[in-house]
Short mmCIF file of C-alpha atoms in Angstrom, two decimals:
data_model
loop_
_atom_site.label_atom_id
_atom_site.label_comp_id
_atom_site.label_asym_id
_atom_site.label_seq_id
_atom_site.Cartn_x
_atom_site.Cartn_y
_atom_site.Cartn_z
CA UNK A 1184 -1.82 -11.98 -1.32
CA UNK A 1185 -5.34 -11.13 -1.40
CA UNK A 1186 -4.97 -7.35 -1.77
CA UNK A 1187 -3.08 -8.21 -4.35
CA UNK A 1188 -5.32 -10.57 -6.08
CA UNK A 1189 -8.48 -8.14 -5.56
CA UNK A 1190 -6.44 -5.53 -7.38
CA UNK A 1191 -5.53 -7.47 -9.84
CA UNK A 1192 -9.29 -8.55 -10.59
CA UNK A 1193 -10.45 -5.26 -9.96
CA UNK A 1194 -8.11 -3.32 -12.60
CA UNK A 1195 -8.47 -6.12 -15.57
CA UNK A 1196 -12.42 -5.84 -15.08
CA UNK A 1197 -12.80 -1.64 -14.78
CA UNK A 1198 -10.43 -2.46 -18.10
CA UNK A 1199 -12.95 -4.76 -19.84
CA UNK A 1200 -15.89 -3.06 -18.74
CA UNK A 1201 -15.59 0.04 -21.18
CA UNK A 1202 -14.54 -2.25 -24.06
CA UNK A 1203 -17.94 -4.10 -23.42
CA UNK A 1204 -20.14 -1.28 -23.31
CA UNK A 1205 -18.22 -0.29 -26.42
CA UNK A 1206 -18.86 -2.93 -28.12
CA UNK A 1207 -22.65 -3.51 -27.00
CA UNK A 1208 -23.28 0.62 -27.70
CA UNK A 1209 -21.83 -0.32 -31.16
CA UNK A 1210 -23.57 -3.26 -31.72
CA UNK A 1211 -26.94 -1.38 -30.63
CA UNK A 1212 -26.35 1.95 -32.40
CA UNK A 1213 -27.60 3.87 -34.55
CA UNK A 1214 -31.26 4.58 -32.63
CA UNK A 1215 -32.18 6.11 -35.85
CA UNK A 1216 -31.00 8.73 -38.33
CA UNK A 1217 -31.17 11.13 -35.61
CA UNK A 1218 -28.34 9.31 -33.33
CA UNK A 1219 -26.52 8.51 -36.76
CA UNK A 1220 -26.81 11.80 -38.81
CA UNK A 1221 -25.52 12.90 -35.34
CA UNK A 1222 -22.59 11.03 -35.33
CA UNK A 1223 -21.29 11.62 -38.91
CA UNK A 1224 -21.84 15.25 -37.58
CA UNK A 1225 -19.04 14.50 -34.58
CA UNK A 1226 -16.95 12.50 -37.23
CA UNK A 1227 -16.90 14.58 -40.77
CA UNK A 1228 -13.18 15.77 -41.38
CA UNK A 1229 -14.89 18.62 -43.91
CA UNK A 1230 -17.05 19.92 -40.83
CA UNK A 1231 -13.87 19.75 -38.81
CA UNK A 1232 -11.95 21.41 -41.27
CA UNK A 1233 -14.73 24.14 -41.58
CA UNK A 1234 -14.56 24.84 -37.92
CA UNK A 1235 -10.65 25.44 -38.19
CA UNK A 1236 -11.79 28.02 -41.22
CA UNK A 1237 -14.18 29.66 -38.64
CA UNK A 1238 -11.64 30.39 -35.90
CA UNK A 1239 -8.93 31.60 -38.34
CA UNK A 1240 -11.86 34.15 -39.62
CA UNK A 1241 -12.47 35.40 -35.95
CA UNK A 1242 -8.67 35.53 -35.54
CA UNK A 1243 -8.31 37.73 -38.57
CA UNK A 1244 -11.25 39.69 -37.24
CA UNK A 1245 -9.52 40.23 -33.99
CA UNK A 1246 -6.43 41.34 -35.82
CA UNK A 1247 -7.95 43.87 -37.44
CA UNK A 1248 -9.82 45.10 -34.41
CA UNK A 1249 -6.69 45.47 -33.03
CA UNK A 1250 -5.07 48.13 -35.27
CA UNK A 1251 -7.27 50.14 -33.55
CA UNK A 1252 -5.15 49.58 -29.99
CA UNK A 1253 -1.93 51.66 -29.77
CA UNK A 1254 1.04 49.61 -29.99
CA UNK A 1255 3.68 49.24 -26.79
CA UNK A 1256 7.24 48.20 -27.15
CA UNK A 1257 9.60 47.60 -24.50
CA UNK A 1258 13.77 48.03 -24.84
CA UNK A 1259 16.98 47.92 -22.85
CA UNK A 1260 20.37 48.27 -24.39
CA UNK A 1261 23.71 48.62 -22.55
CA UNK A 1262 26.96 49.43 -24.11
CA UNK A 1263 30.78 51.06 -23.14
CA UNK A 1264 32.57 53.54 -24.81
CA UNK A 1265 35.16 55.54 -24.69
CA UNK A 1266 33.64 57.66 -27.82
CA UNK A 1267 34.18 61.92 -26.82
CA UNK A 1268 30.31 62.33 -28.34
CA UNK A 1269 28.88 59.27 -26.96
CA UNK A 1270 30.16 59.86 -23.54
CA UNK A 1271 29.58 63.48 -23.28
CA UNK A 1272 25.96 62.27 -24.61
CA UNK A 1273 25.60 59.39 -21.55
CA UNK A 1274 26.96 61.70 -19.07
CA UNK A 1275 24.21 64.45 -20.17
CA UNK A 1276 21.52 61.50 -19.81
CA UNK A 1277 22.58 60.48 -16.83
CA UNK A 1278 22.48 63.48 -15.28
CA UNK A 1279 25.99 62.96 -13.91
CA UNK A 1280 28.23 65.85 -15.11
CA UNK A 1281 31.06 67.47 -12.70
CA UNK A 1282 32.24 70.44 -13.34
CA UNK A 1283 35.71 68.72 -14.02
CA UNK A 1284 33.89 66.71 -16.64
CA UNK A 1285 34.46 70.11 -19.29
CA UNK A 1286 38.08 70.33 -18.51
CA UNK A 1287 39.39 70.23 -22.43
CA UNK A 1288 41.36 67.24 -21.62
CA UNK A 1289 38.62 65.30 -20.08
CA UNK A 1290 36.03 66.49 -23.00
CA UNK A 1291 38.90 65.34 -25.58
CA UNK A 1292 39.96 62.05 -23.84
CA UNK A 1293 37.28 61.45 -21.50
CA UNK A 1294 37.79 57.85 -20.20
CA UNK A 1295 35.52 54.99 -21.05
CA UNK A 1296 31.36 55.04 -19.60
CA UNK A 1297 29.12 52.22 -19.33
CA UNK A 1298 25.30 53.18 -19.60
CA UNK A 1299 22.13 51.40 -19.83
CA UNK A 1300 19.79 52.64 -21.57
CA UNK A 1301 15.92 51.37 -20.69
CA UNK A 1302 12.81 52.39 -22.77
CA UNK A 1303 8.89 52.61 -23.04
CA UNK A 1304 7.35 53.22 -26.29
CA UNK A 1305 3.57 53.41 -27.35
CA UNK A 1306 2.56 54.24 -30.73
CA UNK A 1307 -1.44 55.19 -31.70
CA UNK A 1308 -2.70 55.46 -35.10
CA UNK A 1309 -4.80 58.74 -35.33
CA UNK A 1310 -5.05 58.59 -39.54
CA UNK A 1311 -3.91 55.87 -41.64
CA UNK A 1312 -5.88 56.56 -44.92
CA UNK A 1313 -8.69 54.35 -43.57
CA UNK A 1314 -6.45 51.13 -43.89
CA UNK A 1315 -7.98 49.94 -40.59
CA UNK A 1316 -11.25 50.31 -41.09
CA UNK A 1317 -11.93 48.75 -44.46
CA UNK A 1318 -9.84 45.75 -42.72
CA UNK A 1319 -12.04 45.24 -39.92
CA UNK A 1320 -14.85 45.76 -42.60
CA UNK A 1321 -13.09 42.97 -44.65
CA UNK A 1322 -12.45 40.55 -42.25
CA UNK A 1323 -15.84 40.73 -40.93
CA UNK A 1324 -17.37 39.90 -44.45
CA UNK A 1325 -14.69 36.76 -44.62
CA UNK A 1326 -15.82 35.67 -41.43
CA UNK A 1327 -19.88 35.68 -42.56
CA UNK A 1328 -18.46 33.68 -45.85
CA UNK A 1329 -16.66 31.11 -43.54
CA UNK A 1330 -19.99 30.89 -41.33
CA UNK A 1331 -22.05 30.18 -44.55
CA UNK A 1332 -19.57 27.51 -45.89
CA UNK A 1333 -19.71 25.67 -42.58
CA UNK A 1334 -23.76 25.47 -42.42
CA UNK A 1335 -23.57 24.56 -46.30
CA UNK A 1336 -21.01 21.80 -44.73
CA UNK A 1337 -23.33 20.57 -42.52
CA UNK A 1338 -26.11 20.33 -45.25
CA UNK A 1339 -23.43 18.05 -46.85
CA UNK A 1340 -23.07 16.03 -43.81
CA UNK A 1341 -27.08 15.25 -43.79
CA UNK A 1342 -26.87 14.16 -47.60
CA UNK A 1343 -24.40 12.14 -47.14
CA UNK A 1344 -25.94 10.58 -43.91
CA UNK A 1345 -29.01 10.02 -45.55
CA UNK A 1346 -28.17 8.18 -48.48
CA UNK A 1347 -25.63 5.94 -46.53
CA UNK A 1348 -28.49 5.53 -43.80
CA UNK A 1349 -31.56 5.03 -46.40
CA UNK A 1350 -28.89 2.68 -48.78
CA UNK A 1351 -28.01 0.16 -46.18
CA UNK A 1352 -31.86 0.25 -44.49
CA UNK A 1353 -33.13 -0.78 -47.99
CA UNK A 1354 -30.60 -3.46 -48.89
CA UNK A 1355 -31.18 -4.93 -45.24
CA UNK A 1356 -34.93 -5.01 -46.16
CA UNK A 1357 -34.62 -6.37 -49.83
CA UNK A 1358 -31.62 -8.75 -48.55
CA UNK A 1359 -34.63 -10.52 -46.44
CA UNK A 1360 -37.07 -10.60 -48.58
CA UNK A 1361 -34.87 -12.45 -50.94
CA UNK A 1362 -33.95 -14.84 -48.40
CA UNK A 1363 -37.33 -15.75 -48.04
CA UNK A 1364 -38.16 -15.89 -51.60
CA UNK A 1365 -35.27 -18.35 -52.57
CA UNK A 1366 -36.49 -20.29 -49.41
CA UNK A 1367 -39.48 -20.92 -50.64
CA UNK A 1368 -38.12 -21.77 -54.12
CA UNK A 1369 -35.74 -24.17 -52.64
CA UNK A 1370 -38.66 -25.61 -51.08
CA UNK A 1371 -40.80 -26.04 -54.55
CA UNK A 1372 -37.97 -27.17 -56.18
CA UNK A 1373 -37.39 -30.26 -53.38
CA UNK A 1374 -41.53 -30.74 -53.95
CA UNK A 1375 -40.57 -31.07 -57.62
CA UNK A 1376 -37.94 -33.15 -57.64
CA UNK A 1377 -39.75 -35.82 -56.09
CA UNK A 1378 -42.99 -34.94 -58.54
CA UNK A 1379 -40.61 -35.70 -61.11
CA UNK A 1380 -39.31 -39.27 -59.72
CA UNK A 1381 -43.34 -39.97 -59.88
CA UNK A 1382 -43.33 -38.66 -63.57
CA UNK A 1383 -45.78 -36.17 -62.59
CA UNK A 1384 -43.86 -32.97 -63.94
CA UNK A 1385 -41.54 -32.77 -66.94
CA UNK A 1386 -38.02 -33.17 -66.41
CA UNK A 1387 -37.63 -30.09 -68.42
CA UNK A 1388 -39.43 -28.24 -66.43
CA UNK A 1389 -37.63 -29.33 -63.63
CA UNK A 1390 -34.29 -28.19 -64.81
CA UNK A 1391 -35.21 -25.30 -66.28
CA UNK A 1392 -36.78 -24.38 -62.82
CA UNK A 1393 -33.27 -25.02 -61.45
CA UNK A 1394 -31.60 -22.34 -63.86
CA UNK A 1395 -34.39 -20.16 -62.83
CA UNK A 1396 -33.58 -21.02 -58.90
CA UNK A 1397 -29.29 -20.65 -59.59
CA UNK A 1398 -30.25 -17.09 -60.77
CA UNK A 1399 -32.22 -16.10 -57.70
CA UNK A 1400 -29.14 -17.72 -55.23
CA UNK A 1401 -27.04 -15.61 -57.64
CA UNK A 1402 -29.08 -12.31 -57.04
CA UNK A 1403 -29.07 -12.92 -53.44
CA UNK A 1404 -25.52 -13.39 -53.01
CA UNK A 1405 -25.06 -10.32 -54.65
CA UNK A 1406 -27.77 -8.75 -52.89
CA UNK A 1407 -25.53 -10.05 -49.47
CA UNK A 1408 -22.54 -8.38 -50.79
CA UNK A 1409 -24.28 -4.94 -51.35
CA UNK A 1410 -25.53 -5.17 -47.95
CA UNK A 1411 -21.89 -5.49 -46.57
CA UNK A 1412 -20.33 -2.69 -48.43
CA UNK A 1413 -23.46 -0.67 -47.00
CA UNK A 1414 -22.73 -1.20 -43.88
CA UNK A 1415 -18.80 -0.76 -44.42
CA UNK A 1416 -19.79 2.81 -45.88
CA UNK A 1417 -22.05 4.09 -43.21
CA UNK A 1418 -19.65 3.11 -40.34
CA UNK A 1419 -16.74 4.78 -42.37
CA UNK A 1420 -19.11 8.15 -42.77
CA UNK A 1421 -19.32 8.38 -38.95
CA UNK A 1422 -15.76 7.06 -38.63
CA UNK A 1423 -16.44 3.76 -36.96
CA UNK A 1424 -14.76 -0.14 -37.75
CA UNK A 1425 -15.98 -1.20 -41.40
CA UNK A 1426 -17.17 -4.34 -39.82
CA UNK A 1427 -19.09 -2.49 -36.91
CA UNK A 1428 -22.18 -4.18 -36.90
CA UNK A 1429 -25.07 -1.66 -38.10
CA UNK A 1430 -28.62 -2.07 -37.85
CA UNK A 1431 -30.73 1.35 -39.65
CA UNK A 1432 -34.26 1.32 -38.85
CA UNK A 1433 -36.59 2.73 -41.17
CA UNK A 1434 -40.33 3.20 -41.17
CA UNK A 1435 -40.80 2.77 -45.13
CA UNK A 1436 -44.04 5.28 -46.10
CA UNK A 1437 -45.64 5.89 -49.46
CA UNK A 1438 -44.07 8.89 -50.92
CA UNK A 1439 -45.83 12.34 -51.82
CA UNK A 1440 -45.11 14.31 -54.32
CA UNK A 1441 -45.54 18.14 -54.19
CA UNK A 1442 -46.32 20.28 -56.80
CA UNK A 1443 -44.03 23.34 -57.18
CA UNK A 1444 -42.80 24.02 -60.09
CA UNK A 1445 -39.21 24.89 -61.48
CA UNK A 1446 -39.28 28.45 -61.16
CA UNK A 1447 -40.50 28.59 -57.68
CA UNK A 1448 -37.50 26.14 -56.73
CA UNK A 1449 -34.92 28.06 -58.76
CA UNK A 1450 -36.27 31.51 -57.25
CA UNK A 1451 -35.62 30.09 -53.64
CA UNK A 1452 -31.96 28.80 -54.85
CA UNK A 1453 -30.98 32.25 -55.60
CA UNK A 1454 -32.52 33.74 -52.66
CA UNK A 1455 -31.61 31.31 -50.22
CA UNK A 1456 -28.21 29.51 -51.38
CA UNK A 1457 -25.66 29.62 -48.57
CA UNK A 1458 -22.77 28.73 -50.75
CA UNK A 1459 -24.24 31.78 -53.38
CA UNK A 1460 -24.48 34.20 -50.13
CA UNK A 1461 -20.93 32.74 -48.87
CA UNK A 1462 -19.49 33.96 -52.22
CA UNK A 1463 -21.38 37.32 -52.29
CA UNK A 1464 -20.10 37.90 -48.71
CA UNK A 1465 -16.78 37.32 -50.17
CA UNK A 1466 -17.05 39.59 -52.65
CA UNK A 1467 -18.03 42.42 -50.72
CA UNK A 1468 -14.80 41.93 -48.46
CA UNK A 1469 -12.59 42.19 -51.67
CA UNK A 1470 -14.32 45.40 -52.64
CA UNK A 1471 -13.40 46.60 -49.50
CA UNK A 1472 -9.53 45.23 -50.33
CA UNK A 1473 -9.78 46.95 -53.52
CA UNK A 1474 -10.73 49.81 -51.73
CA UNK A 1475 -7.88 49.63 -49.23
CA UNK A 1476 -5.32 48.84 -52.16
CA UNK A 1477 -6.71 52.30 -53.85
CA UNK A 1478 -6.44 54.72 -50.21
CA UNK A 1479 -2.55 53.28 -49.33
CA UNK A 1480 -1.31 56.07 -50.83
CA UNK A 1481 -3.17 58.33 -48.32
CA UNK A 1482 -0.65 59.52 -45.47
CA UNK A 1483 -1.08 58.32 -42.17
CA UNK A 1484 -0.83 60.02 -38.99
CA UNK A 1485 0.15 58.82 -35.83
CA UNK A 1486 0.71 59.48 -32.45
CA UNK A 1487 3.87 58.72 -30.14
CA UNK A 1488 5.30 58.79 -26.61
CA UNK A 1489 8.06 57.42 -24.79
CA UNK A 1490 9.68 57.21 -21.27
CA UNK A 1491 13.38 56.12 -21.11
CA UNK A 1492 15.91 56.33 -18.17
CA UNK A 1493 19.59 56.09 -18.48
CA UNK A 1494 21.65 54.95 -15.89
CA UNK A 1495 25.39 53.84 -15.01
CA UNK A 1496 25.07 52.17 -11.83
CA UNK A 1497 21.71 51.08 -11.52
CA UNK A 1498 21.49 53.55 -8.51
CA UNK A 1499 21.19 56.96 -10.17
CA UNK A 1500 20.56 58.26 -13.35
CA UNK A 1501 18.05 60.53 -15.59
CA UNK A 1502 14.90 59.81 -17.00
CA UNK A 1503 13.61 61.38 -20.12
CA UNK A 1504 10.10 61.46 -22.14
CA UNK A 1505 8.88 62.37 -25.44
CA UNK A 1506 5.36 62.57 -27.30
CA UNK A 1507 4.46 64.31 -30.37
CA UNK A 1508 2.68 63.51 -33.52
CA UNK A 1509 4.33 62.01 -37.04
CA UNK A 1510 2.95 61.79 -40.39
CA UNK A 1511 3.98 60.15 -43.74
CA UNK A 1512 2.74 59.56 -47.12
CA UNK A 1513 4.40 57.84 -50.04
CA UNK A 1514 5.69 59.70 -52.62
CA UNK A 1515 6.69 57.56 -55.33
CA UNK A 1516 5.33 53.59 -54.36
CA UNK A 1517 6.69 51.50 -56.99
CA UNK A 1518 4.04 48.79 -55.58
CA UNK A 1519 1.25 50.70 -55.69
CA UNK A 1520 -0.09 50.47 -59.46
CA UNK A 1521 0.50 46.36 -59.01
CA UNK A 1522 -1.76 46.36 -55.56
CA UNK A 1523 -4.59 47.79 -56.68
CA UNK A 1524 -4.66 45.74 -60.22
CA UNK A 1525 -3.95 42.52 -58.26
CA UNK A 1526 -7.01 43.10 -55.85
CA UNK A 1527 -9.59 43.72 -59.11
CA UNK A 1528 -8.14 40.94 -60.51
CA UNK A 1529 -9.35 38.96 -57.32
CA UNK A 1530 -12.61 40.85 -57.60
CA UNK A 1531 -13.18 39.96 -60.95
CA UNK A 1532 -12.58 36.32 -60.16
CA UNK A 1533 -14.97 35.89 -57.27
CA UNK A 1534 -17.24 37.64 -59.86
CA UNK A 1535 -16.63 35.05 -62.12
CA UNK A 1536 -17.07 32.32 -60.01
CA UNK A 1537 -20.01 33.73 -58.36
CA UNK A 1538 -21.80 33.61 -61.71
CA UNK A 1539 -20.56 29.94 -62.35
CA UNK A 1540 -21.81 28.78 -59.59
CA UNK A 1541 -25.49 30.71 -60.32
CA UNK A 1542 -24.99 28.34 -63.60
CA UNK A 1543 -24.42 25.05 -61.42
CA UNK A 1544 -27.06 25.81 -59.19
CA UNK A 1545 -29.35 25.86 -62.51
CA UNK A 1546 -28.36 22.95 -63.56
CA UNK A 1547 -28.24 21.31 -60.44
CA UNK A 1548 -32.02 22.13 -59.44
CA UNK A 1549 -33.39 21.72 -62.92
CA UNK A 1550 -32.01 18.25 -63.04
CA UNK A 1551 -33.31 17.32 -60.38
CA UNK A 1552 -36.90 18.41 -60.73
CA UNK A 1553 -37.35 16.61 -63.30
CA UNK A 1554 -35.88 13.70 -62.22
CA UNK A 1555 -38.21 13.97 -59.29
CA UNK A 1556 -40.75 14.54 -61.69
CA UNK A 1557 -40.43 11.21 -63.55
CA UNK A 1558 -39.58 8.97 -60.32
CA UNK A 1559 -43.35 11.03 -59.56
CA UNK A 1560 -44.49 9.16 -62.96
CA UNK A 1561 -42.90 6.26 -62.28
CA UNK A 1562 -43.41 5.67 -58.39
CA UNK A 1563 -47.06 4.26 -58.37
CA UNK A 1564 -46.68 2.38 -61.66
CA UNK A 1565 -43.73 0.46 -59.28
CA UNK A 1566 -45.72 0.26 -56.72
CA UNK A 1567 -48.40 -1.50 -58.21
CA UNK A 1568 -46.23 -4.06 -60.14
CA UNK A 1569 -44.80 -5.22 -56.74
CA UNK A 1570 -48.51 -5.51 -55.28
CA UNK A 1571 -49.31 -7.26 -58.57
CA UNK A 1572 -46.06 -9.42 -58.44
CA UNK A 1573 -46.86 -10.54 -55.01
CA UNK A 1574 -50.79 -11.47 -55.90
CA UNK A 1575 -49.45 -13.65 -58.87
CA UNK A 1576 -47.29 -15.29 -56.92
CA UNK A 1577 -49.93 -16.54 -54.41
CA UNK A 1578 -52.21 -17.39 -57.44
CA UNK A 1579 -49.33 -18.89 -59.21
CA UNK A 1580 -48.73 -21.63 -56.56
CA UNK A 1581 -52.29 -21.86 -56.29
CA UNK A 1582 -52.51 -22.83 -59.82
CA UNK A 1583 -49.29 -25.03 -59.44
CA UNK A 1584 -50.43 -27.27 -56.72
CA UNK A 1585 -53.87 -27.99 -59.00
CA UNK A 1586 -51.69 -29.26 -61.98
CA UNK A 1587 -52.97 -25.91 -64.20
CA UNK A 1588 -49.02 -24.47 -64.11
CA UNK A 1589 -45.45 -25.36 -64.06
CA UNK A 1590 -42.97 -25.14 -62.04
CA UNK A 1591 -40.90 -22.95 -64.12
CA UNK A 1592 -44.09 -20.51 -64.21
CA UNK A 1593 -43.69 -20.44 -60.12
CA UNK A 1594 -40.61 -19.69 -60.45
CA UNK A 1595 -40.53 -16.90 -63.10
CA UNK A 1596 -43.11 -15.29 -60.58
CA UNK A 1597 -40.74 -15.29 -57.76
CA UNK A 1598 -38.29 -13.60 -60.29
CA UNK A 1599 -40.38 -11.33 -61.18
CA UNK A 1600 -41.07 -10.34 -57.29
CA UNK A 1601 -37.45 -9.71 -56.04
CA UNK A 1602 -37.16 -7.63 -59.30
CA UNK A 1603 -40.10 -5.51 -58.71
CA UNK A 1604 -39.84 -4.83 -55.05
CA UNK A 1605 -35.86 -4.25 -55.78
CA UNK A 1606 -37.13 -1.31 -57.83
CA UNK A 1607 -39.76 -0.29 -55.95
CA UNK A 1608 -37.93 -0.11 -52.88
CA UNK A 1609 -35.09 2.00 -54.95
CA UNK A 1610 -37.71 4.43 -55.88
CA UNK A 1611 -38.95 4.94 -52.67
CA UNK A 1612 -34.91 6.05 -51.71
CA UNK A 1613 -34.62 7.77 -55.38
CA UNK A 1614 -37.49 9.73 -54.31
CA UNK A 1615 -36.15 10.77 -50.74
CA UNK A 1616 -33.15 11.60 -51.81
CA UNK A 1617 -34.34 13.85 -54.72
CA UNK A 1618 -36.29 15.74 -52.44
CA UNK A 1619 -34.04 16.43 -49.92
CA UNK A 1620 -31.15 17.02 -53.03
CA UNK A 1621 -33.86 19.65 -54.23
CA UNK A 1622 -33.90 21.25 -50.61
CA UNK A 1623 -30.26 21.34 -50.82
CA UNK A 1624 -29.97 22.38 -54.05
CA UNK A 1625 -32.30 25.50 -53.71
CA UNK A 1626 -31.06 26.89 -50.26
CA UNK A 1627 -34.41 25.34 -48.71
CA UNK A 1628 -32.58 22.64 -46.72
CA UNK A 1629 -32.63 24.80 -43.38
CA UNK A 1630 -32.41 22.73 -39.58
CA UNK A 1631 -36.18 22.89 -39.60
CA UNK A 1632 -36.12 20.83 -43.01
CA UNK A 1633 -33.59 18.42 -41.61
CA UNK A 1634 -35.42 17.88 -38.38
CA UNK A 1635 -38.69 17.20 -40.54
CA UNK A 1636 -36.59 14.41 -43.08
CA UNK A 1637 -35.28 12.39 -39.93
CA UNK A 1638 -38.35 12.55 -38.01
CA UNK A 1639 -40.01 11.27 -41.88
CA UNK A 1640 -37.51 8.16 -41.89
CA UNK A 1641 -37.37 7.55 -38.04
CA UNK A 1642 -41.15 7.33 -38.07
CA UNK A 1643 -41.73 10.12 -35.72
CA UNK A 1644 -44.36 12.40 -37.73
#
């Protein structure tokens, strides 16, 4: 029974020791926007779906490399007859005619044959009115396009990571701080209530310090709930349990703002735009499909050989070959007029939309420029409030516990603290994530740029 029970034992723990270091890597991770922007990278169904685009490209690539290759067939056929024309024929293929065999009965009446018939076929284009060429041409374009879409993916992936990453760091931090602010309010309002059984502080006061307490428990509980649905939408981004415990760490630094201007940024977004280059590559390809559409009616040459053998028996029989060269060319191609005005039409559309997205790329940077630009305007004012806010506090109490203010004045102060570090600690994010939207948003957002942004938040540089 011991075997047994050792066994036992030793299969329910190897069972329960990956589900603990599951659960105790998931309770540690992420070790930073690195390990997280990481995972989202392993998770993203766009990404994935990208990378599925990417080796249908290289299979159309191959494809078209392979028009190139001549073509082989392989065929067997076996049939009886008793047909004058198709037996004479067999017989001749065979190699098996008798001199009896052109007796006018026998040619006539001949009695039924059996033949099988085995062939070897290989066809090579020499000329096909350059049909191949433009296609390899074509599907090599496609596959740059597909290439750029997945690194613009990718970029995606990083935005996205960042702003779940940065959202759920700051609500962690600002989550505390109000903790500790209605803490302390809890605690001046238990000082006051007994103040107020000695008749040393209003009543009013009092009260109306308790409204002013109810909304900062109100604020926090909210502040509690943003936290959770935080958390619940960074573990979905890397595709993890909602409730997956998830602890960002963020080294919070006083933004700098840079001073290029507009045109600078827009002139990188049209040099350096993958999705812009991912559309021009695509619009090169269909030139080259309007230029295939246009040389169809060329004729094409090919090449051809074959080896067959025909046999009765399987024992003897003749064996035959065949090469030469055949040509064709469409004379009337009903099609033809519709093909070529179908692939402008697709030209013209990627045209189009190439120009479209110039226009959102425009908007998109401009917009955000000068967003940045007044979060730039903004950010120290912020800043300042929330060092002021915290110095009136302290001098607030001060001033409290000497008789010279109220406790509704304490408590307006504590108020007016959560408030101002909630929006200072926004604009901090805001200000992040506009610059990183800009890098995005002008083509500037290379690995190099991503590399710097994680080693910014991680505390690294």
């Amino acid at each position: 029974m011991k075997p047994k029970v050792f066994m036992v034992l030793f299969l329910i723990f190897s069972g329960w020791m990956p589900l603990a270091q599951a659960e105790a890597v998931g309770e540690n991770e992420p070790g930073g926007l690195s390990q997280y922007y990481a995972e989202v990278l392993a998770y993203y169904p766009a990404l994935k779906s990208q990378h599925a685009n990417i080796e249908a490209a290289f299979a159309e690539k191959l494809a078209a490399y392979g028009l190139l290759l001549p073509s082989v067939s392989g065929a067997v056929q076996v049939d009886v007859t008793d047909d004058p024309a198709a037996v004479f024929s067999h017989k001749l293929k065979q190699e098996a005619f008798t001199a009896g065999d052109f007796a006018v009965d026998s040619l006539n009446s001949p009695r039924h044959r059996t033949n099988w018939h085995w062939t070897l076929e290989a066809q090579m284009p020499l000329f096909n009115g350059f049909q191949t060429i433009t296609a390899i041409q074509s599907s090599a374009l496609l596959a740059k396009s597909v290439q750029l879409q997945e690194k613009l993916t990718r970029q995606e992936a990083f935005l996205l990571a960042l702003e779940a990453y940065l959202n759920s760091a700051i609500s962690k931090t600002v989550l505390q701080s109000a903790k500790a602010i209605t803490t302390d309010a809890e605690q001046d309002l238990k000082q006051a209530d007994e103040l107020k059984a000695k008749g040393m502080i209003l009543g009013a006061d009092f009260y109306a310090a308790k409204v002013l307490n109810a909304a900062l428990l109100q604020q926090m509980h909210r502040l509690e709930t943003a936290q959770d649905m935080s958390v619940i939408a960074a573990n979905l981004l890397r595709g993890m349990m909602p409730q997956l415990p998830f602890e960002p760490s963020v080294i919070f630094k006083e933004q700098i703002f840079d001073s290029t201007d507009l045109n600078a940024w827009l002139g990188e977004a049209y040099a350096n735009r993958l999705d812009l280059k991912a559309i021009e590559a695509a619009i090169d390809a269909r030139r080259k499909e309007v230029f295939r559409a246009k040389t169809s009616a060329l004729p094409k040459i090919k090449g051809f050989g074959a080896v067959s053998e025909d046999t009765r028996d399987w024992r003897t029989g003749g064996e035959n070959f065949m090469l030469g060269v055949k040509g064709e060319m469409p004379i009337f191609d009903p099609a033809y007029a519709a093909r070529v005005r179908k692939a402008k039409a697709e030209l013209k559309k990627l045209e189009a939309e190439r120009w479209a997205l110039k226009d959102r790329i425009t908007q998109k940077v401009s917009q955000t420029h000068l967003t940045r630009q007044a979060l730039a305007k903004d950010y120290q004012v912020v800043l300042q409030a929330f060092e002021d806010a915290k110095e009136a506090v302290r001098l607030t109490e001060s001033l409290y516990r000497e008789g010279r203010k109220s406790i509704v004045d304490v408590m307006e102060m504590r108020q007016a603290l959560l408030a101002s570090e909630m929006r200072a600690r926004e604009l901090g994010m805001q200000a992040e994530l506009y610059l990183v939207n800009l890098q995005f948003f002008s083509g500037t957002l290379d690995e190099e740029a991503i590399q710097n942004t994680i080693h910014r938040i991680d505390g690294l540089s």
